[in-house]
Amino acid sequence: MPKVESGPRKLSSRQRRSFGLKLFVAVVTVLWFVALYMVVVRFFS
C-alpha cells in the first residue's frame, strides 16, 4: 500500500501532463459534438 501512495507522487509531472491532455481531448470532443448538434439542428429545423 505505501508503494501505491509514493508512486503517484513521483509521477506527478507525468500525471499532470496526461491529465491535461485528457482534459484537452475531452473539451475538443465536447465542442465537436456541440458543433455537430448545431449543424443537425440547423439541417432538420
Tab-separated table of C-alpha atoms in Angstrom:
chain	number	residue	atom	x	y	z
A	1	MET	CA	0.000	0.000	0.000
A	2	PRO	CA	2.781	2.560	0.756
A	3	LYS	CA	4.183	1.937	-2.745
A	4	VAL	CA	0.818	2.930	-4.214
A	5	GLU	CA	0.952	6.217	-2.289
A	6	SER	CA	4.570	7.043	-3.224
A	7	GLY	CA	4.069	6.113	-6.892
A	8	PRO	CA	1.689	8.929	-7.904
A	9	ARG	CA	3.857	11.491	-6.100
A	10	LYS	CA	6.906	10.531	-8.191
A	11	LEU	CA	4.873	10.636	-11.416
A	12	SER	CA	3.078	13.876	-10.543
A	13	SER	CA	4.544	15.740	-13.525
A	14	ARG	CA	3.638	12.937	-15.939
A	15	GLN	CA	0.157	12.636	-14.445
A	16	ARG	CA	-0.374	16.387	-14.759
A	17	ARG	CA	0.624	16.227	-18.435
A	18	SER	CA	-1.565	13.194	-19.133
A	19	PHE	CA	-4.457	14.751	-17.194
A	20	GLY	CA	-4.100	17.980	-19.159
A	21	LEU	CA	-4.046	16.015	-22.410
A	22	LYS	CA	-7.132	14.031	-21.407
A	23	LEU	CA	-8.894	17.260	-20.386
A	24	PHE	CA	-7.957	18.874	-23.716
A	25	VAL	CA	-9.234	15.857	-25.664
A	26	ALA	CA	-12.449	15.844	-23.621
A	27	VAL	CA	-13.055	19.559	-24.262
A	28	VAL	CA	-12.372	19.166	-28.000
A	29	THR	CA	-14.697	16.156	-28.159
A	30	VAL	CA	-17.483	18.039	-26.363
A	31	LEU	CA	-17.055	21.072	-28.636
A	32	TRP	CA	-17.111	18.778	-31.695
A	33	PHE	CA	-20.342	17.149	-30.528
A	34	VAL	CA	-21.880	20.566	-29.834
A	35	ALA	CA	-20.903	21.770	-33.321
A	36	LEU	CA	-22.314	18.580	-34.866
A	37	TYR	CA	-25.517	19.048	-32.834
A	38	MET	CA	-25.859	22.632	-34.049
A	39	VAL	CA	-25.410	21.522	-37.684
A	40	VAL	CA	-28.036	18.787	-37.243
A	41	VAL	CA	-30.470	21.234	-35.631
A	42	ARG	CA	-29.992	23.711	-38.476
A	43	PHE	CA	-30.473	20.959	-41.063
A	44	PHE	CA	-33.630	19.442	-39.581
A	45	SER	CA	-35.328	22.590	-38.305
